Amino acid sequence: GLNLVRTIVQAHGGRVSVESKVGQGSAFTLHLPALTEPLIQPRVVAVTASN
């Protein structure tokens, strides 16, 4: 499971980090790049209503 997550995150230009504490467990953090604008422009559809 974790290898699949790492592969997907890396494919999106990110990385996975882990911090472990003995007796407390591990915390996994996903780092993904932020987009300044959408990759795909949203499509605007006009809807008209009539009675």
mmCIF file of N, CA and C in Angstrom:
data_model
loop_
_atom_site.group_PDB
_atom_site.id
_atom_site.type_symbol
_atom_site.label_atom_id
_atom_site.label_comp_id
_atom_site.label_asym_id
_atom_site.label_seq_id
_atom_site.Cartn_x
_atom_site.Cartn_y
_atom_site.Cartn_z
ATOM 1 N N GLY A 1 0.795 -1.184 0.000
ATOM 2 C CA GLY A 1 0.000 0.000 0.000
ATOM 3 C C GLY A 1 0.852 1.269 0.000
ATOM 4 N N LEU A 2 1.848 1.339 0.867
ATOM 5 C CA LEU A 2 2.665 2.547 0.958
ATOM 6 C C LEU A 2 3.483 2.753 -0.313
ATOM 7 N N ASN A 3 3.963 1.689 -0.916
ATOM 8 C CA ASN A 3 4.716 1.811 -2.169
ATOM 9 C C ASN A 3 3.823 2.363 -3.278
ATOM 10 N N LEU A 4 2.568 1.945 -3.314
ATOM 11 C CA LEU A 4 1.622 2.460 -4.308
ATOM 12 C C LEU A 4 1.394 3.958 -4.086
ATOM 13 N N VAL A 5 1.211 4.365 -2.831
ATOM 14 C CA VAL A 5 1.041 5.782 -2.507
ATOM 15 C C VAL A 5 2.262 6.574 -2.961
ATOM 16 N N ARG A 6 3.451 6.086 -2.651
ATOM 17 C CA ARG A 6 4.690 6.770 -3.037
ATOM 18 C C ARG A 6 4.780 6.915 -4.553
ATOM 19 N N THR A 7 4.444 5.869 -5.282
ATOM 20 C CA THR A 7 4.495 5.901 -6.743
ATOM 21 C C THR A 7 3.537 6.948 -7.302
ATOM 22 N N ILE A 8 2.320 6.995 -6.779
ATOM 23 C CA ILE A 8 1.321 7.962 -7.256
ATOM 24 C C ILE A 8 1.753 9.389 -6.921
ATOM 25 N N VAL A 9 2.206 9.602 -5.694
ATOM 26 C CA VAL A 9 2.631 10.943 -5.275
ATOM 27 C C VAL A 9 3.817 11.413 -6.114
ATOM 28 N N GLN A 10 4.789 10.559 -6.355
ATOM 29 C CA GLN A 10 5.946 10.932 -7.172
ATOM 30 C C GLN A 10 5.539 11.222 -8.614
ATOM 31 N N ALA A 11 4.556 10.500 -9.128
ATOM 32 C CA ALA A 11 4.081 10.743 -10.490
ATOM 33 C C ALA A 11 3.447 12.128 -10.619
ATOM 34 N N HIS A 12 2.991 12.682 -9.494
ATOM 35 C CA HIS A 12 2.394 14.020 -9.484
ATOM 36 C C HIS A 12 3.394 15.087 -9.029
ATOM 37 N N GLY A 13 4.674 14.729 -8.994
ATOM 38 C CA GLY A 13 5.710 15.693 -8.650
ATOM 39 C C GLY A 13 5.891 15.930 -7.167
ATOM 40 N N GLY A 14 5.410 15.013 -6.352
ATOM 41 C CA GLY A 14 5.505 15.183 -4.903
ATOM 42 C C GLY A 14 6.434 14.177 -4.264
ATOM 43 N N ARG A 15 6.372 14.144 -2.938
ATOM 44 C CA ARG A 15 7.184 13.189 -2.186
ATOM 45 C C ARG A 15 6.441 12.788 -0.919
ATOM 46 N N VAL A 16 6.873 11.690 -0.327
ATOM 47 C CA VAL A 16 6.310 11.180 0.921
ATOM 48 C C VAL A 16 7.414 11.207 1.968
ATOM 49 N N SER A 17 7.101 11.731 3.145
ATOM 50 C CA SER A 17 8.075 11.698 4.236
ATOM 51 C C SER A 17 7.447 10.991 5.430
ATOM 52 N N VAL A 18 8.323 10.478 6.313
ATOM 53 C CA VAL A 18 7.843 9.752 7.490
ATOM 54 C C VAL A 18 8.643 10.183 8.705
ATOM 55 N N GLU A 19 7.951 10.277 9.825
ATOM 56 C CA GLU A 19 8.600 10.559 11.105
ATOM 57 C C GLU A 19 8.126 9.496 12.087
ATOM 58 N N SER A 20 9.076 8.762 12.657
ATOM 59 C CA SER A 20 8.750 7.681 13.584
ATOM 60 C C SER A 20 9.234 8.007 14.985
ATOM 61 N N LYS A 21 8.420 7.621 15.969
ATOM 62 C CA LYS A 21 8.795 7.767 17.373
ATOM 63 C C LYS A 21 8.576 6.422 18.050
ATOM 64 N N VAL A 22 9.619 5.932 18.689
ATOM 65 C CA VAL A 22 9.561 4.628 19.352
ATOM 66 C C VAL A 22 8.430 4.630 20.374
ATOM 67 N N GLY A 23 7.594 3.612 20.288
ATOM 68 C CA GLY A 23 6.485 3.467 21.221
ATOM 69 C C GLY A 23 5.267 4.320 20.901
ATOM 70 N N GLN A 24 5.375 5.212 19.901
ATOM 71 C CA GLN A 24 4.247 6.079 19.546
ATOM 72 C C GLN A 24 3.739 5.841 18.130
ATOM 73 N N GLY A 25 4.564 5.310 17.260
ATOM 74 C CA GLY A 25 4.140 5.048 15.892
ATOM 75 C C GLY A 25 4.805 5.962 14.886
ATOM 76 N N SER A 26 4.224 6.017 13.713
ATOM 77 C CA SER A 26 4.798 6.777 12.603
ATOM 78 C C SER A 26 3.759 7.723 12.022
ATOM 79 N N ALA A 27 4.227 8.862 11.539
ATOM 80 C CA ALA A 27 3.372 9.832 10.853
ATOM 81 C C ALA A 27 3.899 10.002 9.436
ATOM 82 N N PHE A 28 3.033 9.791 8.460
ATOM 83 C CA PHE A 28 3.389 9.929 7.056
ATOM 84 C C PHE A 28 2.804 11.241 6.535
ATOM 85 N N THR A 29 3.613 11.994 5.800
ATOM 86 C CA THR A 29 3.172 13.262 5.231
ATOM 87 C C THR A 29 3.362 13.219 3.725
ATOM 88 N N LEU A 30 2.331 13.629 2.998
ATOM 89 C CA LEU A 30 2.396 13.709 1.542
ATOM 90 C C LEU A 30 2.628 15.164 1.168
ATOM 91 N N HIS A 31 3.657 15.418 0.371
ATOM 92 C CA HIS A 31 3.989 16.762 -0.100
ATOM 93 C C HIS A 31 3.684 16.805 -1.593
ATOM 94 N N LEU A 32 2.715 17.637 -1.991
ATOM 95 C CA LEU A 32 2.339 17.772 -3.393
ATOM 96 C C LEU A 32 2.474 19.231 -3.809
ATOM 97 N N PRO A 33 2.924 19.480 -5.046
ATOM 98 C CA PRO A 33 3.057 20.862 -5.500
ATOM 99 C C PRO A 33 1.684 21.516 -5.665
ATOM 100 N N ALA A 34 1.617 22.797 -5.336
ATOM 101 C CA ALA A 34 0.374 23.554 -5.499
ATOM 102 C C ALA A 34 0.289 24.077 -6.929
ATOM 103 N N LEU A 35 -0.911 24.105 -7.458
ATOM 104 C CA LEU A 35 -1.135 24.653 -8.793
ATOM 105 C C LEU A 35 -1.595 26.099 -8.662
ATOM 106 N N THR A 36 -1.090 26.963 -9.526
ATOM 107 C CA THR A 36 -1.528 28.352 -9.512
ATOM 108 C C THR A 36 -2.781 28.554 -10.353
ATOM 109 N N GLU A 37 -3.034 27.645 -11.274
ATOM 110 C CA GLU A 37 -4.254 27.681 -12.070
ATOM 111 C C GLU A 37 -4.617 26.255 -12.456
ATOM 112 N N PRO A 38 -5.893 25.983 -12.725
ATOM 113 C CA PRO A 38 -6.316 24.616 -13.046
ATOM 114 C C PRO A 38 -5.663 24.096 -14.326
ATOM 115 N N LEU A 39 -5.403 22.794 -14.344
ATOM 116 C CA LEU A 39 -4.855 22.172 -15.553
ATOM 117 C C LEU A 39 -5.880 22.167 -16.675
ATOM 118 N N ILE A 40 -7.135 21.984 -16.309
ATOM 119 C CA ILE A 40 -8.226 21.961 -17.281
ATOM 120 C C ILE A 40 -9.169 23.103 -16.920
ATOM 121 N N GLN A 41 -9.471 23.945 -17.883
ATOM 122 C CA GLN A 41 -10.379 25.055 -17.618
ATOM 123 C C GLN A 41 -11.801 24.523 -17.434
ATOM 124 N N PRO A 42 -12.505 24.990 -16.393
ATOM 125 C CA PRO A 42 -13.875 24.517 -16.179
ATOM 126 C C PRO A 42 -14.781 24.951 -17.326
ATOM 127 N N ARG A 43 -15.721 24.101 -17.640
ATOM 128 C CA ARG A 43 -16.662 24.377 -18.719
ATOM 129 C C ARG A 43 -17.902 25.034 -18.123
ATOM 130 N N VAL A 44 -18.302 26.152 -18.672
ATOM 131 C CA VAL A 44 -19.486 26.860 -18.198
ATOM 132 C C VAL A 44 -20.639 26.512 -19.121
ATOM 133 N N VAL A 45 -21.742 26.063 -18.521
ATOM 134 C CA VAL A 45 -22.918 25.683 -19.292
ATOM 135 C C VAL A 45 -24.068 26.584 -18.873
ATOM 136 N N ALA A 46 -24.696 27.222 -19.836
ATOM 137 C CA ALA A 46 -25.848 28.074 -19.546
ATOM 138 C C ALA A 46 -27.100 27.211 -19.503
ATOM 139 N N VAL A 47 -27.888 27.402 -18.455
ATOM 140 C CA VAL A 47 -29.136 26.650 -18.304
ATOM 141 C C VAL A 47 -30.272 27.651 -18.222
ATOM 142 N N THR A 48 -31.278 27.451 -19.044
ATOM 143 C CA THR A 48 -32.456 28.315 -18.985
ATOM 144 C C THR A 48 -33.632 27.494 -18.504
ATOM 145 N N ALA A 49 -34.479 28.131 -17.718
ATOM 146 C CA ALA A 49 -35.654 27.442 -17.184
ATOM 147 C C ALA A 49 -36.908 28.114 -17.724
ATOM 148 N N SER A 50 -37.915 27.325 -17.951
ATOM 149 C CA SER A 50 -39.205 27.870 -18.381
ATOM 150 C C SER A 50 -40.312 27.136 -17.641
ATOM 151 N N ASN A 51 -41.420 27.816 -17.490
ATOM 152 C CA ASN A 51 -42.568 27.204 -16.787
ATOM 153 C C ASN A 51 -43.414 26.452 -17.747
#
